[in-house]
Coordinates of C-alpha atoms and ligand atoms in Angstrom, one line a residue:
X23 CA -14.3 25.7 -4.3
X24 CA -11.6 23.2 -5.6
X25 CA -11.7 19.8 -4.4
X26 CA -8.5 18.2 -5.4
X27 CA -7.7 14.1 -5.1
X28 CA -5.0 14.6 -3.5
X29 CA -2.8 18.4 -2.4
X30 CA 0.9 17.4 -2.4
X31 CA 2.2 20.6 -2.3
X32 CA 0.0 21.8 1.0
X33 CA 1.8 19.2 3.1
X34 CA 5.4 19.9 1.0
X35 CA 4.8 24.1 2.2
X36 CA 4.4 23.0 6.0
X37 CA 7.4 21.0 6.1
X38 CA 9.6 23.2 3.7
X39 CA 12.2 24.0 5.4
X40 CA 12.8 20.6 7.1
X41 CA 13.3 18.8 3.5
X42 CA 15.1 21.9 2.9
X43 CA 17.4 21.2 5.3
X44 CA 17.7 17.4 5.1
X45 CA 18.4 17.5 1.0
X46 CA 21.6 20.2 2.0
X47 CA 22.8 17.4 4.1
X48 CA 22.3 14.7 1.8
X49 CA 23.8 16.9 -1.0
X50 CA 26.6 18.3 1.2
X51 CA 27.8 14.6 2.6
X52 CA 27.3 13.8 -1.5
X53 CA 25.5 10.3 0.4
X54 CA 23.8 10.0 -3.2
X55 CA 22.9 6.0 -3.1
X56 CA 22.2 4.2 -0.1
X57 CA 24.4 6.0 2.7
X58 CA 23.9 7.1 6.0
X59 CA 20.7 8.7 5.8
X60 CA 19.5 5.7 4.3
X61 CA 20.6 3.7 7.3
X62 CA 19.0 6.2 9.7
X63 CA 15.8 5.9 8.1
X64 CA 15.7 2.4 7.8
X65 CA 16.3 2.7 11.8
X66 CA 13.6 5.0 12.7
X67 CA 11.2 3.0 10.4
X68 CA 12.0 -0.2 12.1
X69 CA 10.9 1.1 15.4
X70 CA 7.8 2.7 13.7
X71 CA 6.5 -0.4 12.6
X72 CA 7.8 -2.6 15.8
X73 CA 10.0 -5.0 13.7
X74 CA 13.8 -5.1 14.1
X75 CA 14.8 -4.0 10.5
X76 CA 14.1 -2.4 7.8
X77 CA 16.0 -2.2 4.0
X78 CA 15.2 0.8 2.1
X79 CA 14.6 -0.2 -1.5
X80 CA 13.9 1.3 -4.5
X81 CA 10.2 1.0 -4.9
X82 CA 6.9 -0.6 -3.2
X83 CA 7.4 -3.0 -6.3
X84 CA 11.4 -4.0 -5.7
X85 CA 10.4 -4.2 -1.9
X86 CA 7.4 -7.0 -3.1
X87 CA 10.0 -9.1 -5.5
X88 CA 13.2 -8.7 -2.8
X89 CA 10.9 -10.6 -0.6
X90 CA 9.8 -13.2 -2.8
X91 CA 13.7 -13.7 -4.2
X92 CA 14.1 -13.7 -0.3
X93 CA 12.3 -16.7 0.5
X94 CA 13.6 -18.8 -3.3
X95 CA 10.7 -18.4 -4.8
X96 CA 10.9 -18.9 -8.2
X97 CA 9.3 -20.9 -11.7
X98 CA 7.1 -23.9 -10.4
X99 CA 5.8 -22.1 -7.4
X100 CA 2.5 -20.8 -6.7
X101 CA 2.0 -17.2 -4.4
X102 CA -1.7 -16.0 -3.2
X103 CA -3.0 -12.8 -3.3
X104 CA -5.5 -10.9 -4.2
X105 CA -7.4 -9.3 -7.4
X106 CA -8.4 -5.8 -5.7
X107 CA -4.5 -4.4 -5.7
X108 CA -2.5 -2.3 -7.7
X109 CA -0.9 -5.0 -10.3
X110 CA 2.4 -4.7 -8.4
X111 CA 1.4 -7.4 -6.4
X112 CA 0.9 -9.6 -8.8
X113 CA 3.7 -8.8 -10.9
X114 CA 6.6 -9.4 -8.2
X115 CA 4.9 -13.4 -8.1
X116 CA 5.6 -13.0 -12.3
X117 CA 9.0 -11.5 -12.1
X118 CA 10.3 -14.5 -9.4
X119 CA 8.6 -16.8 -12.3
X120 CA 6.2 -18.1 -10.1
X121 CA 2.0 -17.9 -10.6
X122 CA -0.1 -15.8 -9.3
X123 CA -2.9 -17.6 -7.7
X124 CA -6.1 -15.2 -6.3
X125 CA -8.4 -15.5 -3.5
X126 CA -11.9 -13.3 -3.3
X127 CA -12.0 -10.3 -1.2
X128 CA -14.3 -9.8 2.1
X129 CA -17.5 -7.7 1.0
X130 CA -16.9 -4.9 4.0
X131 CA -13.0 -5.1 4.2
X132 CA -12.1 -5.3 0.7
X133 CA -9.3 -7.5 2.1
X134 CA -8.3 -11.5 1.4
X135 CA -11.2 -13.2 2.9
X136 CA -9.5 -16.0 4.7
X137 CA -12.9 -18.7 5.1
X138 CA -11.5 -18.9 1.1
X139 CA -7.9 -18.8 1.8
X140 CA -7.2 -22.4 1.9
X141 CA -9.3 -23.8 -0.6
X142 CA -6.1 -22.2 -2.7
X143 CA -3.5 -23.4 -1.4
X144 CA -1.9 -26.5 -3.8
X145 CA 1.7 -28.6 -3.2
X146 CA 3.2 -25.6 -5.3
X147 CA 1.7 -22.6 -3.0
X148 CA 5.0 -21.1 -0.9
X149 CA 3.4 -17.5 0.3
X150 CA 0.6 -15.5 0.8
X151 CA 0.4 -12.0 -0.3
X152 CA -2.6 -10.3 1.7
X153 CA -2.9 -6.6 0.9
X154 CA -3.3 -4.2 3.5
X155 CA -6.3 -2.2 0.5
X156 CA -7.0 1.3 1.3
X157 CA -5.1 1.9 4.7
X158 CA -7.1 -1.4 6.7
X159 CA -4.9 -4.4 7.7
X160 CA -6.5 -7.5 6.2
X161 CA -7.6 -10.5 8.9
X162 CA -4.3 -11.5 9.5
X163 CA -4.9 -14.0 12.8
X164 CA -6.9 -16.7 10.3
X165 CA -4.5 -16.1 7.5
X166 CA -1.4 -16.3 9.8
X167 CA -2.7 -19.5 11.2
X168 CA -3.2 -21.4 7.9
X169 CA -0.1 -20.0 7.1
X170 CA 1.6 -21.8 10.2
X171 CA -0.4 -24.9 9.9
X172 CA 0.5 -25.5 5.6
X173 CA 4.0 -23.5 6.1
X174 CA 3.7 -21.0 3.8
X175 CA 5.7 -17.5 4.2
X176 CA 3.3 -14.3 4.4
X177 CA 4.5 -11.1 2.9
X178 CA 1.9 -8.3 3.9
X179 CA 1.8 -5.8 1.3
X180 CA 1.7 -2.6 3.2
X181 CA 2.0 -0.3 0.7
X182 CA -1.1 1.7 1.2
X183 CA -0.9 0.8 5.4
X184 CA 1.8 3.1 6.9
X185 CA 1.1 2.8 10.8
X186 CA -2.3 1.1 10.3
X187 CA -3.1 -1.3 13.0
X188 CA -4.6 -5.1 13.5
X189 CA -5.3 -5.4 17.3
X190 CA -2.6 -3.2 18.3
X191 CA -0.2 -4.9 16.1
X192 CA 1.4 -2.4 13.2
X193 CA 1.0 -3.5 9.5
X194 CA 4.0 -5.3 8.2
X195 CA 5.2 -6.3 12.2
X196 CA 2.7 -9.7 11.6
X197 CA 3.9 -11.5 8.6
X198 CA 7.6 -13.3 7.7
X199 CA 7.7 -9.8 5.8
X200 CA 6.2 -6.6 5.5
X201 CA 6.6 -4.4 2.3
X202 CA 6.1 -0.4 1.8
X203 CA 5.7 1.8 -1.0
X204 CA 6.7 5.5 -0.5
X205 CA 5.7 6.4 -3.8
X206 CA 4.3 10.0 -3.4
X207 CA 0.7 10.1 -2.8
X208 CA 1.3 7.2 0.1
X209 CA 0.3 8.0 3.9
X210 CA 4.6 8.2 3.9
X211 CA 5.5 9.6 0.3
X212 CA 8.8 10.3 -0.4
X213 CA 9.9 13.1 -2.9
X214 CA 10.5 10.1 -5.7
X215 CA 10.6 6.7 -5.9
X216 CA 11.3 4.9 -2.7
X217 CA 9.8 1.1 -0.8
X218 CA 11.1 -0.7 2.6
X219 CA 10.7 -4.5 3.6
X220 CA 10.9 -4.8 7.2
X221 CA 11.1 -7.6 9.9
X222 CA 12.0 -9.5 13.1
X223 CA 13.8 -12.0 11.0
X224 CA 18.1 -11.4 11.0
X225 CA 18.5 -14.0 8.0
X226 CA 15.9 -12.6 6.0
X227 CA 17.0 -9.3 6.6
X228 CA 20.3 -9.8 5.2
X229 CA 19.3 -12.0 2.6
X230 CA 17.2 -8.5 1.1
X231 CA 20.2 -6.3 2.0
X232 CA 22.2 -8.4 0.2
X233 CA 19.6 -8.7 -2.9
X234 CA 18.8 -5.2 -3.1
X235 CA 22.5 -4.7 -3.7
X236 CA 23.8 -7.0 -6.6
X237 CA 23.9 -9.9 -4.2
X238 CA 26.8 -8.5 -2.4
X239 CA 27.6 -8.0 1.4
X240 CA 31.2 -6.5 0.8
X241 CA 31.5 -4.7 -2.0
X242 CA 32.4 -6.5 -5.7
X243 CA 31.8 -9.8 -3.2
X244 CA 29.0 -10.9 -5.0
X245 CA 27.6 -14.0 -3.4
X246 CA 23.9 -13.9 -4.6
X247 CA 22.4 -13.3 -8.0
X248 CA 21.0 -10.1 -7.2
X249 CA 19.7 -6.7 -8.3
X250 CA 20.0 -2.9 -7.7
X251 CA 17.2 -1.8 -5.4
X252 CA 18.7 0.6 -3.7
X253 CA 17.0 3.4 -2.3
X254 CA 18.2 7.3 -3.0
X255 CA 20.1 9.2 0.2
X256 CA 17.3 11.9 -1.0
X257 CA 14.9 9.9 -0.4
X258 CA 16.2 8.4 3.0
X259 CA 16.4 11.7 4.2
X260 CA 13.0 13.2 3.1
X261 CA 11.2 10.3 4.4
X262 CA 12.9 10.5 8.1
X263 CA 11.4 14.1 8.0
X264 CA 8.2 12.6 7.1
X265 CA 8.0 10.1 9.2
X266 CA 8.2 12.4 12.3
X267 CA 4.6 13.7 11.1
X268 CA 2.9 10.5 9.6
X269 CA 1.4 10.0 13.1
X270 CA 0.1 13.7 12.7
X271 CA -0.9 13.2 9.4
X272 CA -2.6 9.4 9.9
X273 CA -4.7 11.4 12.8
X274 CA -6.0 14.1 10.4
X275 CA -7.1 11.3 7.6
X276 CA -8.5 9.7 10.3
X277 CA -10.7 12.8 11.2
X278 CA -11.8 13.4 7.9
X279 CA -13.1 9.8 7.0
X280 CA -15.3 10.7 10.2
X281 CA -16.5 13.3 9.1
X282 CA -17.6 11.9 6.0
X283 CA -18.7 9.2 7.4
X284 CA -21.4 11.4 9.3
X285 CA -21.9 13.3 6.1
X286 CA -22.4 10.5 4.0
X287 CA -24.5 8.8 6.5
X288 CA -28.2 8.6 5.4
X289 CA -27.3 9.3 1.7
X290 CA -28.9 7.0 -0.2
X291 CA -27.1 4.8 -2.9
X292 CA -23.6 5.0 -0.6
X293 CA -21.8 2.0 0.4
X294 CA -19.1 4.2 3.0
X295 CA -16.0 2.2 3.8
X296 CA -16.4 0.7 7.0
X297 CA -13.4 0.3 10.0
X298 CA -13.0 -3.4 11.1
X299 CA -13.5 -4.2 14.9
X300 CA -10.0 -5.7 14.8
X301 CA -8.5 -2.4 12.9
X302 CA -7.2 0.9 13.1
X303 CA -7.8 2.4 9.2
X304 CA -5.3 4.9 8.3
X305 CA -7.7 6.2 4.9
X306 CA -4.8 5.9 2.6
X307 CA -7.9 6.1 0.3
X308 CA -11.5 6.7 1.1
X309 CA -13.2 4.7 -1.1
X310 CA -17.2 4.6 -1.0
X311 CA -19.1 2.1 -3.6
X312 CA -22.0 4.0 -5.8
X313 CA -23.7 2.5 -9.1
X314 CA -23.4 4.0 -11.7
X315 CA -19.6 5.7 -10.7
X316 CA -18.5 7.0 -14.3
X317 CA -21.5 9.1 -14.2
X318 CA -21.0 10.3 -10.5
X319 CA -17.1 11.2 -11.1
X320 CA -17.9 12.8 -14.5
X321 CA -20.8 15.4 -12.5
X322 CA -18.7 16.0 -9.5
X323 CA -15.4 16.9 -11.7
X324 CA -17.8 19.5 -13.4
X325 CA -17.9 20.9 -9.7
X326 CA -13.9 20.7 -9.9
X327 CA -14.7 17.6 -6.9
X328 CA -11.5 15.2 -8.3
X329 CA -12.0 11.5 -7.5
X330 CA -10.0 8.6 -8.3
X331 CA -10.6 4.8 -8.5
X332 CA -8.5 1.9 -7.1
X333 CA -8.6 -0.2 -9.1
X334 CA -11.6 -0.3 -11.9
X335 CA -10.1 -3.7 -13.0
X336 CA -9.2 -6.4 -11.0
X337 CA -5.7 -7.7 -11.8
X338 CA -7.4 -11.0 -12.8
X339 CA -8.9 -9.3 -15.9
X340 CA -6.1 -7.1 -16.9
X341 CA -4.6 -7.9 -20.3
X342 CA -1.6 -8.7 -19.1
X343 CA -2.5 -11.5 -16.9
X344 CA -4.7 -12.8 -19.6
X345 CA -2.9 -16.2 -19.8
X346 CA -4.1 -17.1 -16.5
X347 CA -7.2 -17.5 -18.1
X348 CA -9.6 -16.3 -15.7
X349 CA -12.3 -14.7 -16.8
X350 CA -15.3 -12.7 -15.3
X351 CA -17.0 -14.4 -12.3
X352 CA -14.3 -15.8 -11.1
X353 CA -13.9 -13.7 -8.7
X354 CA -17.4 -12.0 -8.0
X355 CA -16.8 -10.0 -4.8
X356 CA -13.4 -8.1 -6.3
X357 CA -15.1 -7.3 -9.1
X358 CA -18.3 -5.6 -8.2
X359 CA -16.2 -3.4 -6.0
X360 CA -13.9 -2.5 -8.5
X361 CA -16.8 -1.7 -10.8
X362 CA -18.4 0.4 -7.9
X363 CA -15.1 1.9 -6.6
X364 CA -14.9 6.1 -6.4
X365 CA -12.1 7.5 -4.2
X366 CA -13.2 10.4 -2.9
X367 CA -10.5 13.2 -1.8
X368 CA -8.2 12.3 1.2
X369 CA -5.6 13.9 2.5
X370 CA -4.6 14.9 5.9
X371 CA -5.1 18.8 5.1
X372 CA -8.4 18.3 3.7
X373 CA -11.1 20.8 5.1
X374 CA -14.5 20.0 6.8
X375 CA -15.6 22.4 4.2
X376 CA -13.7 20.7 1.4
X377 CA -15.7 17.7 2.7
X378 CA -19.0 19.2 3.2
X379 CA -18.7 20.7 -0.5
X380 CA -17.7 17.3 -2.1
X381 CA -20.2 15.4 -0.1
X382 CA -22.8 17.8 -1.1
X383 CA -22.2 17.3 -4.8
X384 CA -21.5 13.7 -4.7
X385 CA -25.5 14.1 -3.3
X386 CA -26.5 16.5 -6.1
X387 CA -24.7 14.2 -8.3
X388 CA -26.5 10.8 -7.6
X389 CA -30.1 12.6 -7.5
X390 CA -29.6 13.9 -10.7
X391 CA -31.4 11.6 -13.2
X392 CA -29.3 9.5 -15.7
Ligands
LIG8 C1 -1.0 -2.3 -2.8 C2 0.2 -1.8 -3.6 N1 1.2 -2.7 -3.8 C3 2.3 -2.3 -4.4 C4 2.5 -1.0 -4.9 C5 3.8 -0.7 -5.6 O1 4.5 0.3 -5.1 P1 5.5 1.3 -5.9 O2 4.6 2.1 -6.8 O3 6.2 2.0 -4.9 O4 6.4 0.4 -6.7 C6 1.5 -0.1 -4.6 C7 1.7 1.4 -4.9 O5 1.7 1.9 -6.0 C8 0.4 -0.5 -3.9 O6 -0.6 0.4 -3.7

């Protein structure tokens, strides 16, 4: 049996002839580059997440460095994040020329742990980036309230958290700012490139409308320095197809983390993501933690089991961020979980015998002497 990472084209064939349909539309109204179907989704989005806009951008990456430009963050500054993310993160701090400052992740949450979160914050700190990892909304009542008291902005990245919930509240609804990726393995994938930054802020909102869009409001009006980060009318209109089902489809990655969670409970040498009493998870990834993970994802792809690990090096200790001169141990937590890391397959059409099968050679795997 095959056990792909992920199975793009099973959810593409049961929504076919809805993208079908919506791409005509896009491709008979030529609305090529932001457009109507842009504006709709941006709409429906909005109400998804319980903010009063959205602005459809080009990427998860443009929506992290609209927001920063949004707030005038720029050389001098200092933004906080994290070192378990995808180095997206860290490079929209870089491209607004400010620095990149990190705080340890919580041992079960792989999330900002906020009892360090203020021991970061200088004179030049203006945000805080926490990450919304693997589909689980980081702590955000501590880190909004050091946030209020030291008046910094927060920009969630919720990139990987598409309808995932802190006490009932809907990732990217708590900061100044929430950003999206709908790159096309997320919960809400789009058919190409695509990102959102959403909010209950008017000003802000415009401010990233106007960004995204060479800095004008009325066209060759340009009153900002801007960029162009628009999003596609293709992708506008494939995602409000998608986003009809992600509730659908956040249900059926939900079910299969529980059921391996009950397979993988008892297995020894398993560290199994756990679900935060404040959170609903959404299992953008299911990552477990193992020892000796090259060996484990090397015996299970003989199976044709297909893992993946996010991230196996902290941003911290990436070449490129090398001049911040931080080297290992600086961060202790984030990186023995990136060392430990294995995504195991998750996807909402996933089978319990897909499961069963991968969970049963992830066990064959670790009892097999080195
Ligand atoms: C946590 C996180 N931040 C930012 C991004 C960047 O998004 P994109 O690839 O759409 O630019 C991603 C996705 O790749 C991500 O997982």
């Amino acid at each position: 049996m095959k056990v792909p990472y992920l199975d793009l084209k099973a959810q593409y064939e049961s929504i076919r002839g809805e993208i079908g349909d919506a791409i005509q539309q896009v491709l008979d109204r030529t609305a090529f580059a932001g457009g109507p179907f842009v504006a709709q989704f941006e709409k429906e989005f909005a109400a998804f997440c319980g903010t009063r806009f959205s602005a459809g951008v080009g990427s998860g990456t443009d929506a992290l460095w609209m927001a920063l430009l949004g707030f005038g963050i720029g050389p001098g500054d200092e933004v906080i994040t994290v070192p378990d993310t995808f180095i997206a993160t860290a490079e929209a701090i870089s491209w607004c020329g400010a620095k990149p400052v990190f705080v340890d992740v919580d041992p079960v949450t792989y999330n900002m742990d906020p009892s360090k979160l203020e021991a970061a914050v200088t004179e030049k700190t203006k945000a805080i980036i926490p990450v919304h990892l693997f589909g689980q909304m980081a702590d955000m009542d501590p880190i909004m309230e050091i946030a209020r008291k030291r008046k910094l902005y927060v920009v969630e990245d919720a990139s990987q958290a598409h309808g995932a919930e802190y006490k009932g509240k809907v990732a990217g609804s708590m900061g100044d700012l929430g950003c999206f990726s709908f790159y096309p393995g997320k919960n809400l994938g789009a058919y190409g490139e695509a990102g959102a930054v959403v909010t209950g802020n008017e000003e802000l909102d415009r401010k990233i409308r106007m960004l995204r869009d060479h800095g004008q409001a009325k066209k060759y009006h340009h009153t900002l320095i801007g960029w162009n980060a628009r999003m596609d009318g293709i992708q506008g209109a494939v995602l409000s197809v998608k986003l009809r089902h992600l509730p659908a489809w956040n249900e059926g990655r939900r079910r299969n983390a529980g059921i391996y969670d009950e397979l993988l409970k008892g297995v020894p040498g398993v560290a199994a993501p756990k679900e935060a009493g404040y959170a609903k998870h959404v299992y953008h990834i299911y990552a477990i933690r193992v020892a000796d993970r090259d060996r484990l994802i090397a015996s299970l792809a003989e199976k044709d089991i297909h893992c993946g690990i996010h991230y196996p090096i902290p941003v911290h200790l990436l070449d490129a961020y090398k001049s911040l001169n931080l080297g290992k141990g600086s961060f202790p937590i984030a990186e023995k979980s990136a060392a430990e890391f294995v995504s195991l397959p998750m996807y909402p059409e996933l089978t319990r015998d897909q499961i069963a099968f991968a969970v049963k050679g992830l066990e064959e795997g670790l009892a097999t002497p080195a």
